[in-house]
Amino acid sequence: MTKLTLAAGIALMMTLSACAIAPPPQIGPDGQPIPTAYRITPMDQAQIPNRVLTQINLLRSQQGMQPLTLNPQLAAAAMAHSRDMSAQNRAWHFGSDGSSPLDRVRRQGYAGSLLGEDISETYENEIATLNAWMQTRDTRDLIMDPAARELGMGWFQEPSNKIWWTMLIGA
């Protein structure tokens, strides 16, 4: 009987601890919440491309535009570039070997037309990164390009939790 009571007590404590109120976010000197680092889990890795695609297609549908589809060659090029940006420790559009986005998608066998590449260096998740891209004209124009048909999303997360994001869009 004591084992059953002990097990019930532990289960109750675990249930109640899950209901605990999260501490309020810390506020920085600018009055904004201090961001917390996002950690990509193995489950997230499988879901990130579809979450980004869903959000982009929602934005595009609100403008009467065609939805995008995921493209594995664009995704492979985006993943490779994210890792390379981390190795270079800078967010830019050229690979450590001097390659351009067009060079990288061709290496992966992409036969379509590359429209462009959006990149980011952050500690935030993919939706916060997409939101930041939508706030800037050049990156937003690529996402909302009427000619766009395909998307490849890539990332590399360092042990410090810094994430290097790359999105390639093709037609």
PDB file of C-alpha atoms in Angstrom:
ATOM      1  CA  MET A   1       0.000   0.000   0.000  1.00  0.00           C
ATOM      2  CA  THR A   2       2.847   2.418   0.769  1.00  0.00           C
ATOM      3  CA  LYS A   3       4.354   1.911  -2.696  1.00  0.00           C
ATOM      4  CA  LEU A   4       1.016   2.814  -4.271  1.00  0.00           C
ATOM      5  CA  THR A   5       0.669   5.900  -2.070  1.00  0.00           C
ATOM      6  CA  LEU A   6       4.245   6.943  -2.835  1.00  0.00           C
ATOM      7  CA  ALA A   7       3.700   6.461  -6.588  1.00  0.00           C
ATOM      8  CA  ALA A   8       0.472   8.469  -6.453  1.00  0.00           C
ATOM      9  CA  GLY A   9       2.233  11.243  -4.531  1.00  0.00           C
ATOM     10  CA  ILE A  10       5.061  11.415  -7.056  1.00  0.00           C
ATOM     11  CA  ALA A  11       2.588  11.464  -9.943  1.00  0.00           C
ATOM     12  CA  LEU A  12       0.648  14.293  -8.265  1.00  0.00           C
ATOM     13  CA  MET A  13       3.827  16.322  -7.687  1.00  0.00           C
ATOM     14  CA  MET A  14       4.893  15.865 -11.311  1.00  0.00           C
ATOM     15  CA  THR A  15       1.461  16.921 -12.536  1.00  0.00           C
ATOM     16  CA  LEU A  16       1.434  20.009 -10.342  1.00  0.00           C
ATOM     17  CA  SER A  17       4.985  20.972 -11.280  1.00  0.00           C
ATOM     18  CA  ALA A  18       3.952  20.925 -14.945  1.00  0.00           C
ATOM     19  CA  CYS A  19       1.301  23.510 -14.085  1.00  0.00           C
ATOM     20  CA  ALA A  20       3.792  25.874 -12.450  1.00  0.00           C
ATOM     21  CA  ILE A  21       3.758  29.418 -13.726  1.00  0.00           C
ATOM     22  CA  ALA A  22       6.817  30.254 -15.787  1.00  0.00           C
ATOM     23  CA  PRO A  23       8.910  33.088 -14.414  1.00  0.00           C
ATOM     24  CA  PRO A  24       8.374  36.393 -16.211  1.00  0.00           C
ATOM     25  CA  PRO A  25      10.947  37.177 -18.910  1.00  0.00           C
ATOM     26  CA  GLN A  26      13.891  39.321 -17.905  1.00  0.00           C
ATOM     27  CA  ILE A  27      13.712  42.856 -19.273  1.00  0.00           C
ATOM     28  CA  GLY A  28      16.732  44.494 -20.892  1.00  0.00           C
ATOM     29  CA  PRO A  29      17.754  48.161 -20.643  1.00  0.00           C
ATOM     30  CA  ASP A  30      15.701  48.923 -23.763  1.00  0.00           C
ATOM     31  CA  GLY A  31      12.525  47.740 -22.020  1.00  0.00           C
ATOM     32  CA  GLN A  32      12.270  44.683 -24.278  1.00  0.00           C
ATOM     33  CA  PRO A  33      12.375  41.080 -23.043  1.00  0.00           C
ATOM     34  CA  ILE A  34      15.865  39.591 -23.184  1.00  0.00           C
ATOM     35  CA  PRO A  35      15.718  36.796 -25.748  1.00  0.00           C
ATOM     36  CA  THR A  36      16.405  33.271 -24.619  1.00  0.00           C
ATOM     37  CA  ALA A  37      18.327  30.896 -26.819  1.00  0.00           C
ATOM     38  CA  TYR A  38      16.236  28.437 -28.794  1.00  0.00           C
ATOM     39  CA  ARG A  39      17.508  24.866 -28.880  1.00  0.00           C
ATOM     40  CA  ILE A  40      16.633  22.767 -31.921  1.00  0.00           C
ATOM     41  CA  THR A  41      15.570  19.285 -30.807  1.00  0.00           C
ATOM     42  CA  PRO A  42      15.610  16.166 -32.985  1.00  0.00           C
ATOM     43  CA  MET A  43      11.810  16.471 -33.279  1.00  0.00           C
ATOM     44  CA  ASP A  44      12.160  20.106 -34.396  1.00  0.00           C
ATOM     45  CA  GLN A  45      14.599  19.102 -37.120  1.00  0.00           C
ATOM     46  CA  ALA A  46      11.886  17.150 -38.905  1.00  0.00           C
ATOM     47  CA  GLN A  47       9.268  19.871 -38.393  1.00  0.00           C
ATOM     48  CA  ILE A  48      11.156  23.098 -39.148  1.00  0.00           C
ATOM     49  CA  PRO A  49      10.864  22.984 -42.966  1.00  0.00           C
ATOM     50  CA  ASN A  50       7.113  22.346 -42.814  1.00  0.00           C
ATOM     51  CA  ARG A  51       6.528  25.045 -40.174  1.00  0.00           C
ATOM     52  CA  VAL A  52       8.356  27.605 -42.328  1.00  0.00           C
ATOM     53  CA  LEU A  53       6.572  26.438 -45.466  1.00  0.00           C
ATOM     54  CA  THR A  54       3.171  26.654 -43.760  1.00  0.00           C
ATOM     55  CA  GLN A  55       3.814  30.208 -42.555  1.00  0.00           C
ATOM     56  CA  ILE A  56       5.159  31.371 -45.917  1.00  0.00           C
ATOM     57  CA  ASN A  57       2.243  29.821 -47.801  1.00  0.00           C
ATOM     58  CA  LEU A  58      -0.187  31.501 -45.422  1.00  0.00           C
ATOM     59  CA  LEU A  59       1.446  34.881 -46.120  1.00  0.00           C
ATOM     60  CA  ARG A  60       1.471  34.212 -49.864  1.00  0.00           C
ATOM     61  CA  SER A  61      -2.157  33.052 -49.929  1.00  0.00           C
ATOM     62  CA  GLN A  62      -3.222  36.306 -48.260  1.00  0.00           C
ATOM     63  CA  GLN A  63      -1.769  38.057 -51.315  1.00  0.00           C
ATOM     64  CA  GLY A  64      -3.362  35.639 -53.795  1.00  0.00           C
ATOM     65  CA  MET A  65      -0.016  34.014 -54.639  1.00  0.00           C
ATOM     66  CA  GLN A  66       0.761  30.389 -55.436  1.00  0.00           C
ATOM     67  CA  PRO A  67       2.021  28.245 -52.567  1.00  0.00           C
ATOM     68  CA  LEU A  68       5.615  27.050 -52.455  1.00  0.00           C
ATOM     69  CA  THR A  69       6.715  23.426 -52.166  1.00  0.00           C
ATOM     70  CA  LEU A  70       9.759  22.021 -50.406  1.00  0.00           C
ATOM     71  CA  ASN A  71      12.647  21.062 -52.653  1.00  0.00           C
ATOM     72  CA  PRO A  72      15.295  18.621 -51.353  1.00  0.00           C
ATOM     73  CA  GLN A  73      18.123  19.993 -53.524  1.00  0.00           C
ATOM     74  CA  LEU A  74      17.498  23.549 -52.287  1.00  0.00           C
ATOM     75  CA  ALA A  75      17.321  22.246 -48.712  1.00  0.00           C
ATOM     76  CA  ALA A  76      20.636  20.383 -49.070  1.00  0.00           C
ATOM     77  CA  ALA A  77      22.338  23.518 -50.433  1.00  0.00           C
ATOM     78  CA  ALA A  78      20.824  25.602 -47.613  1.00  0.00           C
ATOM     79  CA  MET A  79      22.006  23.158 -44.931  1.00  0.00           C
ATOM     80  CA  ALA A  80      25.533  23.112 -46.368  1.00  0.00           C
ATOM     81  CA  HIS A  81      25.695  26.910 -46.501  1.00  0.00           C
ATOM     82  CA  SER A  82      24.454  27.274 -42.923  1.00  0.00           C
ATOM     83  CA  ARG A  83      27.244  25.003 -41.711  1.00  0.00           C
ATOM     84  CA  ASP A  84      29.760  26.914 -43.845  1.00  0.00           C
ATOM     85  CA  MET A  85      28.640  30.297 -42.467  1.00  0.00           C
ATOM     86  CA  SER A  86      29.222  28.924 -38.968  1.00  0.00           C
ATOM     87  CA  ALA A  87      32.724  27.779 -39.953  1.00  0.00           C
ATOM     88  CA  GLN A  88      33.427  31.258 -41.374  1.00  0.00           C
ATOM     89  CA  ASN A  89      31.742  32.901 -38.372  1.00  0.00           C
ATOM     90  CA  ARG A  90      29.896  35.382 -40.557  1.00  0.00           C
ATOM     91  CA  ALA A  91      26.519  35.556 -42.227  1.00  0.00           C
ATOM     92  CA  TRP A  92      27.067  36.246 -45.875  1.00  0.00           C
ATOM     93  CA  HIS A  93      26.122  34.845 -49.249  1.00  0.00           C
ATOM     94  CA  PHE A  94      29.508  33.482 -50.304  1.00  0.00           C
ATOM     95  CA  GLY A  95      30.898  30.098 -49.355  1.00  0.00           C
ATOM     96  CA  SER A  96      34.343  29.618 -47.884  1.00  0.00           C
ATOM     97  CA  ASP A  97      35.354  28.299 -51.319  1.00  0.00           C
ATOM     98  CA  GLY A  98      34.057  31.477 -53.006  1.00  0.00           C
ATOM     99  CA  SER A  99      30.842  29.807 -54.154  1.00  0.00           C
ATOM    100  CA  SER A 100      27.689  31.792 -54.775  1.00  0.00           C
ATOM    101  CA  PRO A 101      24.167  30.593 -53.943  1.00  0.00           C
ATOM    102  CA  LEU A 102      23.778  29.623 -57.613  1.00  0.00           C
ATOM    103  CA  ASP A 103      26.960  27.527 -57.488  1.00  0.00           C
ATOM    104  CA  ARG A 104      25.744  25.719 -54.365  1.00  0.00           C
ATOM    105  CA  VAL A 105      22.289  24.826 -55.718  1.00  0.00           C
ATOM    106  CA  ARG A 106      23.809  23.588 -58.982  1.00  0.00           C
ATOM    107  CA  ARG A 107      26.177  21.330 -56.980  1.00  0.00           C
ATOM    108  CA  GLN A 108      23.100  19.762 -55.383  1.00  0.00           C
ATOM    109  CA  GLY A 109      21.531  19.104 -58.790  1.00  0.00           C
ATOM    110  CA  TYR A 110      18.871  21.824 -58.693  1.00  0.00           C
ATOM    111  CA  ALA A 111      17.616  22.330 -62.262  1.00  0.00           C
ATOM    112  CA  GLY A 112      15.239  25.245 -61.603  1.00  0.00           C
ATOM    113  CA  SER A 113      15.960  28.956 -61.523  1.00  0.00           C
ATOM    114  CA  LEU A 114      17.327  30.252 -58.241  1.00  0.00           C
ATOM    115  CA  LEU A 115      15.573  33.462 -57.255  1.00  0.00           C
ATOM    116  CA  GLY A 116      17.613  34.169 -54.145  1.00  0.00           C
ATOM    117  CA  GLU A 117      18.823  33.375 -50.670  1.00  0.00           C
ATOM    118  CA  ASP A 118      17.882  34.764 -47.246  1.00  0.00           C
ATOM    119  CA  ILE A 119      20.348  34.222 -44.385  1.00  0.00           C
ATOM    120  CA  SER A 120      20.437  34.944 -40.673  1.00  0.00           C
ATOM    121  CA  GLU A 121      22.631  34.531 -37.611  1.00  0.00           C
ATOM    122  CA  THR A 122      20.534  34.389 -34.456  1.00  0.00           C
ATOM    123  CA  TYR A 123      19.561  32.558 -31.281  1.00  0.00           C
ATOM    124  CA  GLU A 124      15.869  32.613 -32.271  1.00  0.00           C
ATOM    125  CA  ASN A 125      13.664  29.952 -33.799  1.00  0.00           C
ATOM    126  CA  GLU A 126      12.689  29.669 -37.441  1.00  0.00           C
ATOM    127  CA  ILE A 127       9.396  31.573 -37.090  1.00  0.00           C
ATOM    128  CA  ALA A 128      11.080  34.525 -35.342  1.00  0.00           C
ATOM    129  CA  THR A 129      13.695  34.462 -38.110  1.00  0.00           C
ATOM    130  CA  LEU A 130      10.997  34.399 -40.790  1.00  0.00           C
ATOM    131  CA  ASN A 131       9.311  37.323 -39.039  1.00  0.00           C
ATOM    132  CA  ALA A 132      12.597  39.277 -39.120  1.00  0.00           C
ATOM    133  CA  TRP A 133      12.962  38.510 -42.830  1.00  0.00           C
ATOM    134  CA  MET A 134       9.429  39.777 -43.421  1.00  0.00           C
ATOM    135  CA  GLN A 135      10.340  43.093 -41.742  1.00  0.00           C
ATOM    136  CA  THR A 136      13.100  43.835 -44.270  1.00  0.00           C
ATOM    137  CA  ARG A 137      12.221  44.772 -47.833  1.00  0.00           C
ATOM    138  CA  ASP A 138      14.850  42.725 -49.705  1.00  0.00           C
ATOM    139  CA  THR A 139      14.279  39.501 -47.806  1.00  0.00           C
ATOM    140  CA  ARG A 140      10.487  39.968 -47.803  1.00  0.00           C
ATOM    141  CA  ASP A 141      10.501  40.598 -51.574  1.00  0.00           C
ATOM    142  CA  LEU A 142      12.231  37.266 -52.136  1.00  0.00           C
ATOM    143  CA  ILE A 143       9.726  35.367 -49.967  1.00  0.00           C
ATOM    144  CA  MET A 144       6.822  37.097 -51.678  1.00  0.00           C
ATOM    145  CA  ASP A 145       8.200  36.911 -55.236  1.00  0.00           C
ATOM    146  CA  PRO A 146       5.269  35.944 -57.515  1.00  0.00           C
ATOM    147  CA  ALA A 147       7.613  33.742 -59.573  1.00  0.00           C
ATOM    148  CA  ALA A 148       8.664  31.656 -56.546  1.00  0.00           C
ATOM    149  CA  ARG A 149       7.638  27.999 -56.575  1.00  0.00           C
ATOM    150  CA  GLU A 150      10.118  26.099 -54.391  1.00  0.00           C
ATOM    151  CA  LEU A 151      11.781  26.479 -51.010  1.00  0.00           C
ATOM    152  CA  GLY A 152      14.778  24.963 -49.284  1.00  0.00           C
ATOM    153  CA  MET A 153      15.355  25.655 -45.584  1.00  0.00           C
ATOM    154  CA  GLY A 154      18.620  24.922 -43.814  1.00  0.00           C
ATOM    155  CA  TRP A 155      20.246  25.639 -40.465  1.00  0.00           C
ATOM    156  CA  PHE A 156      23.214  24.814 -38.330  1.00  0.00           C
ATOM    157  CA  GLN A 157      23.164  25.186 -34.551  1.00  0.00           C
ATOM    158  CA  GLU A 158      26.431  25.645 -32.701  1.00  0.00           C
ATOM    159  CA  PRO A 159      27.029  24.296 -29.168  1.00  0.00           C
ATOM    160  CA  SER A 160      26.537  27.898 -27.936  1.00  0.00           C
ATOM    161  CA  ASN A 161      22.967  27.658 -29.393  1.00  0.00           C
ATOM    162  CA  LYS A 162      23.699  30.251 -32.104  1.00  0.00           C
ATOM    163  CA  ILE A 163      21.782  29.262 -35.233  1.00  0.00           C
ATOM    164  CA  TRP A 164      22.798  30.013 -38.794  1.00  0.00           C
ATOM    165  CA  TRP A 165      19.698  29.991 -41.036  1.00  0.00           C
ATOM    166  CA  THR A 166      19.627  29.788 -44.835  1.00  0.00           C
ATOM    167  CA  MET A 167      16.534  29.847 -47.041  1.00  0.00           C
ATOM    168  CA  LEU A 168      16.782  29.341 -50.796  1.00  0.00           C
ATOM    169  CA  ILE A 169      13.884  30.114 -53.099  1.00  0.00           C
ATOM    170  CA  GLY A 170      13.595  28.913 -56.660  1.00  0.00           C
ATOM    171  CA  ALA A 171      11.244  29.002 -59.596  1.00  0.00           C
TER     172      ALA A 171
END
